[in-house]
Amino acid sequence: VQLQACGGGLVQAGGSLRLSCAASGRTFSSYVMGWFRQAPRKEREFVAAISWNDGKYYGDSVKGRFTISRDNAKNTLYLQMNSLKPEDTAVYYCAAKYSGPSRLEGEYDYWGQGTLVTVSS
């Protein structure tokens, strides 16, 4: 599967953004999909994941502010980000894997190119 993330940009603290990740292929619905992010000089961090049957999992730093969702008819993954903070500034990546959800980036098989989110204070 090929993944294309978009929707990043510059936003003020407290604002919102919605990221999208378009997937190619006809088996999108069978993948576990995830979002990860990497801030400058930091390791890549788990943000959220969603299973084929809509089970949702979040990293502690975004819980209650971010919402992951998917539209299998459109082969698209979303990340709604609210109450953004400067520390959310990062390149955000979407990823896909088989089998069960995971917080571990090494378990994901396919990655998008990343979209930059910058939150100003």
PDB file of C-alpha atoms in Angstrom:
ATOM      1  CA  VAL A   1       0.000   0.000   0.000  1.00  0.00           C
ATOM      2  CA  GLN A   2       1.173   3.541  -0.716  1.00  0.00           C
ATOM      3  CA  LEU A   3       0.401   6.306   1.756  1.00  0.00           C
ATOM      4  CA  GLN A   4       0.210  10.051   1.187  1.00  0.00           C
ATOM      5  CA  ALA A   5      -0.174  12.342   4.194  1.00  0.00           C
ATOM      6  CA  CYS A   6      -1.317  15.934   3.959  1.00  0.00           C
ATOM      7  CA  GLY A   7      -2.957  18.678   5.972  1.00  0.00           C
ATOM      8  CA  GLY A   8      -0.037  20.002   7.951  1.00  0.00           C
ATOM      9  CA  GLY A   9       0.659  23.673   8.358  1.00  0.00           C
ATOM     10  CA  LEU A  10       1.228  26.530  10.754  1.00  0.00           C
ATOM     11  CA  VAL A  11      -1.299  27.066  13.528  1.00  0.00           C
ATOM     12  CA  GLN A  12      -1.384  29.041  16.751  1.00  0.00           C
ATOM     13  CA  ALA A  13      -1.430  27.324  20.103  1.00  0.00           C
ATOM     14  CA  GLY A  14      -4.950  26.320  21.015  1.00  0.00           C
ATOM     15  CA  GLY A  15      -5.925  25.889  17.395  1.00  0.00           C
ATOM     16  CA  SER A  16      -6.890  22.837  15.389  1.00  0.00           C
ATOM     17  CA  LEU A  17      -5.755  20.960  12.306  1.00  0.00           C
ATOM     18  CA  ARG A  18      -6.929  17.835  10.548  1.00  0.00           C
ATOM     19  CA  LEU A  19      -4.415  15.585   8.887  1.00  0.00           C
ATOM     20  CA  SER A  20      -5.372  13.164   6.165  1.00  0.00           C
ATOM     21  CA  CYS A  21      -3.614  10.112   4.808  1.00  0.00           C
ATOM     22  CA  ALA A  22      -4.754   8.727   1.477  1.00  0.00           C
ATOM     23  CA  ALA A  23      -3.987   5.085   0.810  1.00  0.00           C
ATOM     24  CA  SER A  24      -3.775   3.231  -2.464  1.00  0.00           C
ATOM     25  CA  GLY A  25      -4.957  -0.322  -2.928  1.00  0.00           C
ATOM     26  CA  ARG A  26      -8.159  -2.201  -2.329  1.00  0.00           C
ATOM     27  CA  THR A  27      -7.383  -3.677   1.075  1.00  0.00           C
ATOM     28  CA  PHE A  28      -7.181  -0.485   3.139  1.00  0.00           C
ATOM     29  CA  SER A  29      -9.937  -1.670   5.461  1.00  0.00           C
ATOM     30  CA  SER A  30      -7.887  -4.659   6.574  1.00  0.00           C
ATOM     31  CA  TYR A  31      -4.897  -2.641   7.763  1.00  0.00           C
ATOM     32  CA  VAL A  32      -4.201  -1.240  11.165  1.00  0.00           C
ATOM     33  CA  MET A  33      -3.399   2.415  10.595  1.00  0.00           C
ATOM     34  CA  GLY A  34      -1.283   4.643  12.763  1.00  0.00           C
ATOM     35  CA  TRP A  35       0.060   8.139  13.173  1.00  0.00           C
ATOM     36  CA  PHE A  36       3.542   8.863  14.447  1.00  0.00           C
ATOM     37  CA  ARG A  37       5.423  12.122  14.791  1.00  0.00           C
ATOM     38  CA  GLN A  38       9.008  13.235  14.985  1.00  0.00           C
ATOM     39  CA  ALA A  39      10.035  16.546  16.468  1.00  0.00           C
ATOM     40  CA  PRO A  40      13.432  18.098  15.753  1.00  0.00           C
ATOM     41  CA  ARG A  41      16.238  16.266  17.550  1.00  0.00           C
ATOM     42  CA  LYS A  42      13.809  13.731  19.009  1.00  0.00           C
ATOM     43  CA  GLU A  43      12.925  10.140  18.280  1.00  0.00           C
ATOM     44  CA  ARG A  44       9.783   9.225  16.404  1.00  0.00           C
ATOM     45  CA  GLU A  45       6.831   9.005  18.789  1.00  0.00           C
ATOM     46  CA  PHE A  46       3.571   7.068  18.651  1.00  0.00           C
ATOM     47  CA  VAL A  47       0.531   9.327  18.350  1.00  0.00           C
ATOM     48  CA  ALA A  48      -2.482   7.127  17.620  1.00  0.00           C
ATOM     49  CA  ALA A  49      -3.620   3.927  15.955  1.00  0.00           C
ATOM     50  CA  ILE A  50      -6.907   2.553  14.709  1.00  0.00           C
ATOM     51  CA  SER A  51      -7.729  -1.060  14.013  1.00  0.00           C
ATOM     52  CA  TRP A  52      -9.792  -2.484  11.171  1.00  0.00           C
ATOM     53  CA  ASN A  53     -12.830  -2.641  13.487  1.00  0.00           C
ATOM     54  CA  ASP A  54     -12.393   0.933  14.767  1.00  0.00           C
ATOM     55  CA  GLY A  55     -10.541   0.231  17.980  1.00  0.00           C
ATOM     56  CA  LYS A  56      -8.585   3.394  18.847  1.00  0.00           C
ATOM     57  CA  TYR A  57      -5.373   3.873  20.788  1.00  0.00           C
ATOM     58  CA  TYR A  58      -3.580   7.071  21.751  1.00  0.00           C
ATOM     59  CA  GLY A  59      -0.272   8.217  23.063  1.00  0.00           C
ATOM     60  CA  ASP A  60      -0.432   9.756  26.521  1.00  0.00           C
ATOM     61  CA  SER A  61       0.611  13.196  25.304  1.00  0.00           C
ATOM     62  CA  VAL A  62      -2.305  13.534  22.880  1.00  0.00           C
ATOM     63  CA  LYS A  63      -5.075  11.664  24.678  1.00  0.00           C
ATOM     64  CA  GLY A  64      -8.197  13.812  24.963  1.00  0.00           C
ATOM     65  CA  ARG A  65      -6.989  16.295  22.331  1.00  0.00           C
ATOM     66  CA  PHE A  66      -6.471  14.206  19.188  1.00  0.00           C
ATOM     67  CA  THR A  67      -8.943  11.884  17.485  1.00  0.00           C
ATOM     68  CA  ILE A  68      -8.026   9.238  14.942  1.00  0.00           C
ATOM     69  CA  SER A  69     -10.594   8.006  12.441  1.00  0.00           C
ATOM     70  CA  ARG A  70     -10.806   6.251   9.118  1.00  0.00           C
ATOM     71  CA  ASP A  71     -13.113   6.180   6.140  1.00  0.00           C
ATOM     72  CA  ASN A  72     -12.680   2.813   4.474  1.00  0.00           C
ATOM     73  CA  ALA A  73     -14.887   3.802   1.538  1.00  0.00           C
ATOM     74  CA  LYS A  74     -12.468   6.617   0.745  1.00  0.00           C
ATOM     75  CA  ASN A  75      -9.286   4.738   1.697  1.00  0.00           C
ATOM     76  CA  THR A  76      -8.427   7.623   3.989  1.00  0.00           C
ATOM     77  CA  LEU A  77      -7.094   7.960   7.512  1.00  0.00           C
ATOM     78  CA  TYR A  78      -7.593  11.133   9.554  1.00  0.00           C
ATOM     79  CA  LEU A  79      -6.137  12.766  12.624  1.00  0.00           C
ATOM     80  CA  GLN A  80      -8.164  15.583  14.142  1.00  0.00           C
ATOM     81  CA  MET A  81      -5.891  17.640  16.357  1.00  0.00           C
ATOM     82  CA  ASN A  82      -7.443  20.088  18.802  1.00  0.00           C
ATOM     83  CA  SER A  83      -6.010  22.279  21.549  1.00  0.00           C
ATOM     84  CA  LEU A  84      -2.650  22.201  19.849  1.00  0.00           C
ATOM     85  CA  LYS A  85       0.446  23.037  21.837  1.00  0.00           C
ATOM     86  CA  PRO A  86       3.903  24.170  20.706  1.00  0.00           C
ATOM     87  CA  GLU A  87       5.228  20.772  21.793  1.00  0.00           C
ATOM     88  CA  ASP A  88       3.014  19.158  19.138  1.00  0.00           C
ATOM     89  CA  THR A  89       5.288  20.661  16.490  1.00  0.00           C
ATOM     90  CA  ALA A  90       6.663  17.778  14.447  1.00  0.00           C
ATOM     91  CA  VAL A  91       6.568  15.963  11.164  1.00  0.00           C
ATOM     92  CA  TYR A  92       3.583  13.646  11.277  1.00  0.00           C
ATOM     93  CA  TYR A  93       3.686  10.295   9.505  1.00  0.00           C
ATOM     94  CA  CYS A  94       0.934   7.846   8.717  1.00  0.00           C
ATOM     95  CA  ALA A  95       1.713   4.163   8.676  1.00  0.00           C
ATOM     96  CA  ALA A  96       0.023   0.826   8.014  1.00  0.00           C
ATOM     97  CA  LYS A  97       0.495  -2.664   9.329  1.00  0.00           C
ATOM     98  CA  TYR A  98      -1.102  -6.052   9.299  1.00  0.00           C
ATOM     99  CA  SER A  99      -2.513  -7.833  12.358  1.00  0.00           C
ATOM    100  CA  GLY A 100      -3.149  -6.052  15.642  1.00  0.00           C
ATOM    101  CA  PRO A 101      -2.566  -2.444  16.703  1.00  0.00           C
ATOM    102  CA  SER A 102       0.833  -1.438  17.969  1.00  0.00           C
ATOM    103  CA  ARG A 103       2.617   1.576  19.431  1.00  0.00           C
ATOM    104  CA  LEU A 104       5.924   0.375  18.032  1.00  0.00           C
ATOM    105  CA  GLU A 105       7.051   1.983  14.798  1.00  0.00           C
ATOM    106  CA  GLY A 106       9.131  -1.055  13.918  1.00  0.00           C
ATOM    107  CA  GLU A 107       5.992  -3.134  13.542  1.00  0.00           C
ATOM    108  CA  TYR A 108       4.532  -0.966  10.793  1.00  0.00           C
ATOM    109  CA  ASP A 109       5.113  -2.114   7.244  1.00  0.00           C
ATOM    110  CA  TYR A 110       4.258   0.936   5.172  1.00  0.00           C
ATOM    111  CA  TRP A 111       4.921   4.638   5.733  1.00  0.00           C
ATOM    112  CA  GLY A 112       3.831   7.891   4.189  1.00  0.00           C
ATOM    113  CA  GLN A 113       6.215  10.755   3.492  1.00  0.00           C
ATOM    114  CA  GLY A 114       5.220  12.958   6.428  1.00  0.00           C
ATOM    115  CA  THR A 115       3.536  16.327   6.777  1.00  0.00           C
ATOM    116  CA  LEU A 116       4.879  19.162   8.920  1.00  0.00           C
ATOM    117  CA  VAL A 117       2.803  20.641  11.712  1.00  0.00           C
ATOM    118  CA  THR A 118       4.101  23.798  13.354  1.00  0.00           C
ATOM    119  CA  VAL A 119       2.365  25.219  16.411  1.00  0.00           C
ATOM    120  CA  SER A 120       3.340  28.739  17.375  1.00  0.00           C
ATOM    121  CA  SER A 121       3.072  30.060  20.907  1.00  0.00           C
TER     122      SER A 121
END
